[in-house]
GROMACS .gro file of C-alpha atoms in nm:
model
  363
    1UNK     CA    1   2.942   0.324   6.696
    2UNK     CA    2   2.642   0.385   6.451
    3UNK     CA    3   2.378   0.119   6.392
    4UNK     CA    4   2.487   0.100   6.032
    5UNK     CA    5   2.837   0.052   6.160
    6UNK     CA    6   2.741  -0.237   6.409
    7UNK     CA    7   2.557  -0.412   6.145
    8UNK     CA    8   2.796  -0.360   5.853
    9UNK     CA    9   3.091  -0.550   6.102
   10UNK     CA   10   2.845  -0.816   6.186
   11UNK     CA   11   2.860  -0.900   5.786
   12UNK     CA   12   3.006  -1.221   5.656
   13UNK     CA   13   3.280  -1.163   5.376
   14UNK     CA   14   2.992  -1.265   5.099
   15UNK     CA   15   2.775  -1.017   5.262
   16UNK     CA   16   3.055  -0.742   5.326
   17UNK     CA   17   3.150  -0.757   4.983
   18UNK     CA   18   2.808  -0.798   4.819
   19UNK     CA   19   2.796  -0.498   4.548
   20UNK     CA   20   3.138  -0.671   4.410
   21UNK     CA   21   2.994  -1.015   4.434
   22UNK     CA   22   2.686  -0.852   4.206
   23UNK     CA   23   2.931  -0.658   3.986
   24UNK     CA   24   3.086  -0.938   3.923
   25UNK     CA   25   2.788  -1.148   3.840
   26UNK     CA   26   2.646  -0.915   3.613
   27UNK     CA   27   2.978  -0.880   3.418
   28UNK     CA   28   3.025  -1.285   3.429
   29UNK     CA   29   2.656  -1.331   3.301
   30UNK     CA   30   2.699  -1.068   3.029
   31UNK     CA   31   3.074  -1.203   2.929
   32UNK     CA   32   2.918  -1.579   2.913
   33UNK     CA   33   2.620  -1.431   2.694
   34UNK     CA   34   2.874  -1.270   2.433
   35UNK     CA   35   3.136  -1.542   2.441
   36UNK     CA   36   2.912  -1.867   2.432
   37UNK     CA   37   2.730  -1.972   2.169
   38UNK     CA   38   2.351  -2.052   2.178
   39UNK     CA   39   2.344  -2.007   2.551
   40UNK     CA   40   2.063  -1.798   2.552
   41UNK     CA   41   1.839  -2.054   2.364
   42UNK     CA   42   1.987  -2.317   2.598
   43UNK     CA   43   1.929  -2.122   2.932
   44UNK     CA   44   1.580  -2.064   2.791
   45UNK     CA   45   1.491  -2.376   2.657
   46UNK     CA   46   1.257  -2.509   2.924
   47UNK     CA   47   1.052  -2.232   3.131
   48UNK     CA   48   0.848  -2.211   3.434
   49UNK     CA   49   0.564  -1.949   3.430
   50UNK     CA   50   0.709  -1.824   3.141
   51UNK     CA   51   1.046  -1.736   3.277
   52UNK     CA   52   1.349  -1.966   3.254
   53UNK     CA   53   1.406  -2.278   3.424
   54UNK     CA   54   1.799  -2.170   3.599
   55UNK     CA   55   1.585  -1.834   3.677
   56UNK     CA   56   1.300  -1.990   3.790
   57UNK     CA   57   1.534  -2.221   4.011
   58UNK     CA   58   1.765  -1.929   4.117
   59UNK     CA   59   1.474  -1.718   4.248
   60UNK     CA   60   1.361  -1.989   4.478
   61UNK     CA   61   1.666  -2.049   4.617
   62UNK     CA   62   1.654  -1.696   4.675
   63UNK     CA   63   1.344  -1.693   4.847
   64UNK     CA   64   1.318  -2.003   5.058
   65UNK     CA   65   1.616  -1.886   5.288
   66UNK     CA   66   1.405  -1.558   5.392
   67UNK     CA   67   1.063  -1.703   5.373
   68UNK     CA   68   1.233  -1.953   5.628
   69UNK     CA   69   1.325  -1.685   5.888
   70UNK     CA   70   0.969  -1.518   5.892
   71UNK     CA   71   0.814  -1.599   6.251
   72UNK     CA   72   0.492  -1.639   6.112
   73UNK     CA   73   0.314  -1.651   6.478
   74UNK     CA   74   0.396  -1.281   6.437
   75UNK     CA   75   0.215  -1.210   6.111
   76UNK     CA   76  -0.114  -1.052   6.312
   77UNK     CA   77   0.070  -0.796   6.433
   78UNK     CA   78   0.142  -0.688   6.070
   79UNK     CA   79  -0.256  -0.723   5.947
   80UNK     CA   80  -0.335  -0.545   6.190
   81UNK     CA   81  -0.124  -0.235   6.107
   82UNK     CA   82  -0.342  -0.007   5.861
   83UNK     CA   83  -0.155   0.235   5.811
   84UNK     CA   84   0.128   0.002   5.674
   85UNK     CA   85  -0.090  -0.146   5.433
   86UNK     CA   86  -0.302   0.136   5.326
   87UNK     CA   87   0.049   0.307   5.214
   88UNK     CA   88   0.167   0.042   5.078
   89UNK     CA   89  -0.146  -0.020   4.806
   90UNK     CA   90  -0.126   0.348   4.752
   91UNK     CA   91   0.278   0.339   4.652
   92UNK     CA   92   0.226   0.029   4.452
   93UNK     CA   93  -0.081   0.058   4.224
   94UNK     CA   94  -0.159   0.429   4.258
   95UNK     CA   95   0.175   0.631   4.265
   96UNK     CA   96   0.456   0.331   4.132
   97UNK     CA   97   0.283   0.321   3.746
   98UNK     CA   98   0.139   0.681   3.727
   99UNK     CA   99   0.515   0.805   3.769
  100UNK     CA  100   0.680   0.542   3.561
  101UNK     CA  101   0.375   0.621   3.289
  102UNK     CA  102   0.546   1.028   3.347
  103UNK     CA  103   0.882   0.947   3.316
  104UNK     CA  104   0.835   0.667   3.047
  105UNK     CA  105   0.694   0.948   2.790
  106UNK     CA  106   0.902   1.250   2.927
  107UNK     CA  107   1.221   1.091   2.903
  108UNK     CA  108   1.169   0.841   2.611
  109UNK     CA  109   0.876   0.999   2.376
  110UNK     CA  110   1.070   0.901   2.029
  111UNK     CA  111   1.091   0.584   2.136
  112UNK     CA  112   0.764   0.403   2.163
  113UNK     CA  113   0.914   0.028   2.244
  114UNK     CA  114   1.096   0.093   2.500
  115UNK     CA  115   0.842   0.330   2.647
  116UNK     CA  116   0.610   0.059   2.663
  117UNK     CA  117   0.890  -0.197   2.816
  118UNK     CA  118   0.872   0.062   3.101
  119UNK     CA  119   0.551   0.101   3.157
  120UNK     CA  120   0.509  -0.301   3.206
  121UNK     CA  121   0.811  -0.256   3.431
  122UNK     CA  122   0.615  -0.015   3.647
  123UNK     CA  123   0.324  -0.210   3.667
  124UNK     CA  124   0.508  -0.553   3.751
  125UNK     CA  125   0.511  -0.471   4.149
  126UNK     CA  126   0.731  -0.633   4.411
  127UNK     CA  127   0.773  -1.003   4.455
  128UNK     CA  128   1.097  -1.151   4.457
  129UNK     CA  129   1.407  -0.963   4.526
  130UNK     CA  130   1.249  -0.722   4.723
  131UNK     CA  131   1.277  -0.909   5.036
  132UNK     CA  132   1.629  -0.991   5.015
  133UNK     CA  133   1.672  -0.599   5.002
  134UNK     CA  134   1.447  -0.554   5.280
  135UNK     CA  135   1.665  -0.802   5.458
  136UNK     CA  136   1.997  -0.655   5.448
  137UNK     CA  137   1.828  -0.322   5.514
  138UNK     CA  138   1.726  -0.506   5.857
  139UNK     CA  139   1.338  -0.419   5.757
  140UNK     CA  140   1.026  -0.582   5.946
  141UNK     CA  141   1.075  -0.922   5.744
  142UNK     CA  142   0.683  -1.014   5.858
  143UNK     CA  143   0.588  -0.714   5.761
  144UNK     CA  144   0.788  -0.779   5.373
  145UNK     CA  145   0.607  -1.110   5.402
  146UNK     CA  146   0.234  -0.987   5.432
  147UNK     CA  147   0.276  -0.681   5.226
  148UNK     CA  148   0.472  -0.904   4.905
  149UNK     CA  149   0.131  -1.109   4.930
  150UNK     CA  150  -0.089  -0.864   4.958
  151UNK     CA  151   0.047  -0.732   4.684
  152UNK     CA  152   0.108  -1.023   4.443
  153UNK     CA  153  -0.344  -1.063   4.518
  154UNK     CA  154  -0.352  -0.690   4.368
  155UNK     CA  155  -0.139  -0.814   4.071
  156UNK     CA  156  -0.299  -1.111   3.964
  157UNK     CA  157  -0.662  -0.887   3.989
  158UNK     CA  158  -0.521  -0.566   3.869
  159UNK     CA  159  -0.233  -0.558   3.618
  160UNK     CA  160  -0.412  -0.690   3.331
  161UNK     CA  161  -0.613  -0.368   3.375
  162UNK     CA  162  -0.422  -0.135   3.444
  163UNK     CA  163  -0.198  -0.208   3.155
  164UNK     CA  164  -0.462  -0.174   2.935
  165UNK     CA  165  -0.528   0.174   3.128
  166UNK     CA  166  -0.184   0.296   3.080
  167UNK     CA  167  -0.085   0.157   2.713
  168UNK     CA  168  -0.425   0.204   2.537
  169UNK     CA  169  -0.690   0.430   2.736
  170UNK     CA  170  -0.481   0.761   2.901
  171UNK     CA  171  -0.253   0.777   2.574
  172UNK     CA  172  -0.550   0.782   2.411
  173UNK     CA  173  -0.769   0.968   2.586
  174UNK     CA  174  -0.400   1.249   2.605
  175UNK     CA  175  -0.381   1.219   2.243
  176UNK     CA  176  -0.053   0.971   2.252
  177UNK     CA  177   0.013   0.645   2.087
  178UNK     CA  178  -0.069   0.349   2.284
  179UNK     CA  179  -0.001  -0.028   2.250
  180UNK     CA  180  -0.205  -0.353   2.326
  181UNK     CA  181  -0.112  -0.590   2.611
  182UNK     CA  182  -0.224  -0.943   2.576
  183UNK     CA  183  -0.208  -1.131   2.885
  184UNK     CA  184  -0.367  -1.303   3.150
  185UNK     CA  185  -0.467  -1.337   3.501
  186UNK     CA  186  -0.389  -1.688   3.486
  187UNK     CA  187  -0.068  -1.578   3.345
  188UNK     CA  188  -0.012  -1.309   3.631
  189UNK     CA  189  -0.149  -1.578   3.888
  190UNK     CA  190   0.084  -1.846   3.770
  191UNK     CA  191   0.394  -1.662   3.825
  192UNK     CA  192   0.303  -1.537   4.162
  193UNK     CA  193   0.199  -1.882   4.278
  194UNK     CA  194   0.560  -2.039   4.179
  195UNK     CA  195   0.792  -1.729   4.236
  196UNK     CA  196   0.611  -1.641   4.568
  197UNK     CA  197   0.348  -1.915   4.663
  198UNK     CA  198   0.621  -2.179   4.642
  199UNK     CA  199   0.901  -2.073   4.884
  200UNK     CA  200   0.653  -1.892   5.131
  201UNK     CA  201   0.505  -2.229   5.171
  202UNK     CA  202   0.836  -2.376   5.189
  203UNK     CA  203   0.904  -2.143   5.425
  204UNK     CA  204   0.568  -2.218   5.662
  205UNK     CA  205   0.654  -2.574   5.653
  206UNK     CA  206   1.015  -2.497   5.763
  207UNK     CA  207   0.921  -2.303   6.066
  208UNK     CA  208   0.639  -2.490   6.181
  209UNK     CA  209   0.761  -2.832   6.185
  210UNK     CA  210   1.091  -2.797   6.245
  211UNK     CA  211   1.015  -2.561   6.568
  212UNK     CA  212   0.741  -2.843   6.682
  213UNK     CA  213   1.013  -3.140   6.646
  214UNK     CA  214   1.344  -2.991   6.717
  215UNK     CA  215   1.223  -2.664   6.895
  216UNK     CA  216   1.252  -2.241   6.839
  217UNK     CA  217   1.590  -2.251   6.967
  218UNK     CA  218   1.744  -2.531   6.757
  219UNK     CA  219   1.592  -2.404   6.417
  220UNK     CA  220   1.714  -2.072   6.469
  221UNK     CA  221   2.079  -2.131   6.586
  222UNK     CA  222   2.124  -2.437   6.410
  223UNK     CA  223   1.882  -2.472   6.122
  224UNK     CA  224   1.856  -2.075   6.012
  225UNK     CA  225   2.217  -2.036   5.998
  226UNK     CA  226   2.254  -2.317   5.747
  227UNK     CA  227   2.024  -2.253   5.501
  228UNK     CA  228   2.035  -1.831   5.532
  229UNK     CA  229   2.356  -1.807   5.289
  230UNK     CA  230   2.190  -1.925   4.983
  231UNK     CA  231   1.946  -1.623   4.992
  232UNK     CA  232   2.216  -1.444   4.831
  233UNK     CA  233   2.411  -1.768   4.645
  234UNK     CA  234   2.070  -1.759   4.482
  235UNK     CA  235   2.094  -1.406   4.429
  236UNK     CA  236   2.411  -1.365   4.236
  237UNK     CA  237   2.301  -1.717   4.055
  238UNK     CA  238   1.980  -1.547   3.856
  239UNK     CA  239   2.199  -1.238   3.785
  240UNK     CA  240   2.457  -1.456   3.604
  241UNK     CA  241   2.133  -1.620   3.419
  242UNK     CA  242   1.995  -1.357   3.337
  243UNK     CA  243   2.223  -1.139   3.201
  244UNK     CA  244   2.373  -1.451   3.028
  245UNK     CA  245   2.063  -1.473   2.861
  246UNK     CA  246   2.017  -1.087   2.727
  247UNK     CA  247   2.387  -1.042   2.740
  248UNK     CA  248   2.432  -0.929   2.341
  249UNK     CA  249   2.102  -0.748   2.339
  250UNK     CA  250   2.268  -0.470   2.601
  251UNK     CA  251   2.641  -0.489   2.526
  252UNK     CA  252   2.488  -0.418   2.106
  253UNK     CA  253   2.288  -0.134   2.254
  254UNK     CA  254   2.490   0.043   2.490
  255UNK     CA  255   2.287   0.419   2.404
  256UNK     CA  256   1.957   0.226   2.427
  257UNK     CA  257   2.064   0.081   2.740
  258UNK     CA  258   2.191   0.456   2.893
  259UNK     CA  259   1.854   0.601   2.752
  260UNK     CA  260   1.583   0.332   2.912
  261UNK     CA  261   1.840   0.350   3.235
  262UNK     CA  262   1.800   0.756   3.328
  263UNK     CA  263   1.404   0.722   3.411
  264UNK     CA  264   1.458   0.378   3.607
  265UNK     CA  265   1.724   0.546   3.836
  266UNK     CA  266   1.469   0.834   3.855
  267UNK     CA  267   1.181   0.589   3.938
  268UNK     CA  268   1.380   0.402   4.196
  269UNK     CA  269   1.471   0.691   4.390
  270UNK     CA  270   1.159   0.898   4.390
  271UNK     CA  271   0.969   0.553   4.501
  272UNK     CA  272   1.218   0.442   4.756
  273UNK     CA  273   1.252   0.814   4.893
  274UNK     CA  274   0.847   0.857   4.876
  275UNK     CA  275   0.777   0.542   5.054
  276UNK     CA  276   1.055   0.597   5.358
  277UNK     CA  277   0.925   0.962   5.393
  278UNK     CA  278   0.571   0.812   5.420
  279UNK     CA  279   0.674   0.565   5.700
  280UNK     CA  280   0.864   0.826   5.909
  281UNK     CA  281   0.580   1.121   5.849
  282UNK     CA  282   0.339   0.808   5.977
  283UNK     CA  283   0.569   0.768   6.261
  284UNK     CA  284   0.637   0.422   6.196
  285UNK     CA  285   0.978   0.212   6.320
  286UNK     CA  286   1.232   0.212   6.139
  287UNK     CA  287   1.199  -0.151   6.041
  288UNK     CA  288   0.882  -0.110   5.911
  289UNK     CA  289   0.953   0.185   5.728
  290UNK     CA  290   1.265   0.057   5.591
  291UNK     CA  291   1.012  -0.225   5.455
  292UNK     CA  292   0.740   0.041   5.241
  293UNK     CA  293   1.032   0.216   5.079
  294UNK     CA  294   1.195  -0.132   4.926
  295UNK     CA  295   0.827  -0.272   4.841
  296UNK     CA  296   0.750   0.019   4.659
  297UNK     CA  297   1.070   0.095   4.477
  298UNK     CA  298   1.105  -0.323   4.388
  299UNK     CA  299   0.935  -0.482   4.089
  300UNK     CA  300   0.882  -0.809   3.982
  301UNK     CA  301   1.081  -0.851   3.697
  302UNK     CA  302   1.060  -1.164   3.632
  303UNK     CA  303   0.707  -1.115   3.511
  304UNK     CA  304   0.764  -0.758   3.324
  305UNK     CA  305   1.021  -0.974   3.104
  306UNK     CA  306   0.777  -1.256   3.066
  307UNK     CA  307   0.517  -1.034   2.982
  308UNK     CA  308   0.680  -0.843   2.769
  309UNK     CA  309   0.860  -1.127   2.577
  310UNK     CA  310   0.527  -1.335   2.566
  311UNK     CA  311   0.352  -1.013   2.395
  312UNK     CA  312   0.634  -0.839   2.163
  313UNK     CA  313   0.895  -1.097   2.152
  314UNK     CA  314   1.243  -1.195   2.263
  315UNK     CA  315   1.435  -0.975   2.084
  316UNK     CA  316   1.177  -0.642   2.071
  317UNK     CA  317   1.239  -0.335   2.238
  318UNK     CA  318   1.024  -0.379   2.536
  319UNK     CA  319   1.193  -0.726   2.623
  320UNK     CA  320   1.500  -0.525   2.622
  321UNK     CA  321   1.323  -0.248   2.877
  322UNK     CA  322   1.249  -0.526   3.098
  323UNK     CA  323   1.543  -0.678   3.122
  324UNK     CA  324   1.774  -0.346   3.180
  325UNK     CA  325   1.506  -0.314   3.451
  326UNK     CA  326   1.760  -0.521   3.721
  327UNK     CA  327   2.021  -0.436   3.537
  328UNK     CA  328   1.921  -0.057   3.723
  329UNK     CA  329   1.735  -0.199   4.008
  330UNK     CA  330   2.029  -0.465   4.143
  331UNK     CA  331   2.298  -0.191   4.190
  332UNK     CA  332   2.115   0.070   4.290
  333UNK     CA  333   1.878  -0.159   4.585
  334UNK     CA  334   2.228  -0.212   4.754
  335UNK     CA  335   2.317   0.123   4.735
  336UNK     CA  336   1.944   0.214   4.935
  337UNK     CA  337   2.038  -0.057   5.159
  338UNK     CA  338   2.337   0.161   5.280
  339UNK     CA  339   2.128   0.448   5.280
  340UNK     CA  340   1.911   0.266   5.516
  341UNK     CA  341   2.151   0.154   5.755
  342UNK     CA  342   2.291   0.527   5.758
  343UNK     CA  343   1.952   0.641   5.836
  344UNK     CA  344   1.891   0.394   6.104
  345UNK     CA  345   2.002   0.659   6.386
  346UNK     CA  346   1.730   0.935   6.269
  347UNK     CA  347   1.459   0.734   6.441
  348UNK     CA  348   1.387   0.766   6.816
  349UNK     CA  349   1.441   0.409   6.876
  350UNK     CA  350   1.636   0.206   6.631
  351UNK     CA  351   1.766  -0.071   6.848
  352UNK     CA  352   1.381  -0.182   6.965
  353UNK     CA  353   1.290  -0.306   6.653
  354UNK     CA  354   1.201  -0.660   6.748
  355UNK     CA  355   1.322  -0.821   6.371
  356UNK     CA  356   1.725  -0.905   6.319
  357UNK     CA  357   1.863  -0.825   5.972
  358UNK     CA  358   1.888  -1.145   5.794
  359UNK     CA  359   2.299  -1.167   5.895
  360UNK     CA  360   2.211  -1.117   6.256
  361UNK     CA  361   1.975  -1.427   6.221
  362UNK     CA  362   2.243  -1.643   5.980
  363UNK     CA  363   2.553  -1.588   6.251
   0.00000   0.00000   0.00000
């Protein structure tokens, strides 16, 4: 049998059937936002780093499960791999925004406010739901760890930059209409210290002290197990938040929607297939090339939304960008994380890859 066969009957039903369990969400969350009055102002009325509170509680729940399972004794052996994190700065803040500034005015140039939801899209780099992808795709979860830090450090120094680079300078220095972006590294470093800095130190504390007092063994046939299915309870609970919150904005706007959707699927592919082409022609494992391609096809939507919201407003053009952002990303993720697993047998040796998939670690 294949590897991606092996793993695939390893799955619990909630992980067998997980693009349903997502459909489903994302229909649920949209139905509740069309059907329930003033949700969206009550879902939104209390925030956390400028996103809402259910999403802001949803994503943690999301993270702590995974952030749990890293063996962070390991973590050296990931620092110390240049290559890995060379490529993976390069994907992220060199090639990931240059080709979503492309496709943003090729495929969109008559419409400016959605063009620059993109761009903040493509400059919003992975953070959150990237390592739950990563997981299922039974990628180097140390290596996720280190390079989602590393790269939340580049975000809080660098976006504010760059999107002044790519919404004011090139289009001006090409002759194109730009737009301003008013935001903050505090902002930026705010959202990366509760979305990321919150559950990896969860996380720490989890594997440190419960190893010490109960042992290795205990927390990961007793404890792990326990706590590894609300990774994705907390998955499908932000996609039913946030689509209940932007719910009428995409079901009003289905040709918007389609139009700001055909360069994301574009973006998503070219990044995901760039970075697992760089990790084989680097000759690295399978795990750990499974792990570049999903950190440099993710993004951190939570902040492009904020961002964008914060800046244009709630019901503007590029808060609608953003938010069709997962609406792309969600489905299409899962569908790379079968593409993974079918790939698994192309590398020499697929089986030696010392990190279980987070449903090997959970049974």
């Amino acid at each position: 049998m294949s590897a991606d066969g092996e793993v695939v009957d390893r799955l619990s039903t909630l992980d067998r059937f997980l693009p349903l369990w997502i459909g489903l969400a994302m229909a649920g969350g949209l139905l509740l936002g069309r059907t329930v009055p003033g949700i969206d102002d009550a879902l939104s009325a209390v925030e956390v780093g400028g996103v809402s509170l259910p999403i802001a509680v949803g994503l943690l729940v999301m993270m702590y499960p995974v952030l749990a399972k890293v063996r962070y004794d390991r973590l050296d052996t990931v620092t110390a791999d240049r290559r890995l994190l060379v490529a993976s700065l390069a994907l992220n803040w060199l090639v990931g925004p240059a080709l979503m500034f492309a496709l943003a005015w090729t495929m969109l140039p008559d419409l400016p406010a959605y063009r620059t939801g993109l761009i903040i899209v493509g400059l919003a780099r992975c953070i959150a739901m990237v390592i739950i992808w990563n997981d299922l795709a039974c990628g180097d979860r140390e290596a996720a760890a280190v390079l989602v830090a590393l790269n939340s450090v580049f975000q809080v120094v660098a976006f504010a930059g760059l999107g002044w680079f790519y919404l004011e300078a090139l289009p001006r220095l090409l002759g194109l209409d730009g737009a301003a972006l008013d935001i903050s590294a505090w902002e930026i470093a705010a959202s990366v210290l509760v979305f990321l800095g919150v559950p990896l130190l969860l996380g720490w504390l989890s594997r440190t002290y419960g190893e010490r007092v109960r042992g290795r063994e205990w927390y990961e046939s007793a404890f792990l197990p326990r706590v590894g299915p609300w990774a994705l309870i907390g998955l499908l609970f932000t996609i039913v938040v946030l689509f209940a919150l932007q719910g009428e904005q995409v079901t009003d706007r289905p040709l918007d929607v389609a139009r700001i959707a055909l360069p994301l699927l574009v973006y998503f592919a070219l990044m995901w297939g760039g970075g697992f082409v760089l990790g084989r022609l680097l000759g690295m494992s399978y795990a750990r090339t499974t792990t570049l391609a999903f950190t440099a096809a993710g993004n951190n939507f939570e902040l492009a939304i904020a961002v964008a919201i914060a800046t244009f407003g709630v019901t503007s053009g590029q808060a609608l960008a953003g938010v069709v952002g997962p609406l792309i990303e969600v489905p299409v993720l899962v569908a790379l994380v079968y593409v993974s697993l079918a790939l698994r047998d192309r590398f020499p040796h697929p089986d030696t890859d010392p990190v279980p998939s987070v449903q090997e670690s959970a049974r």
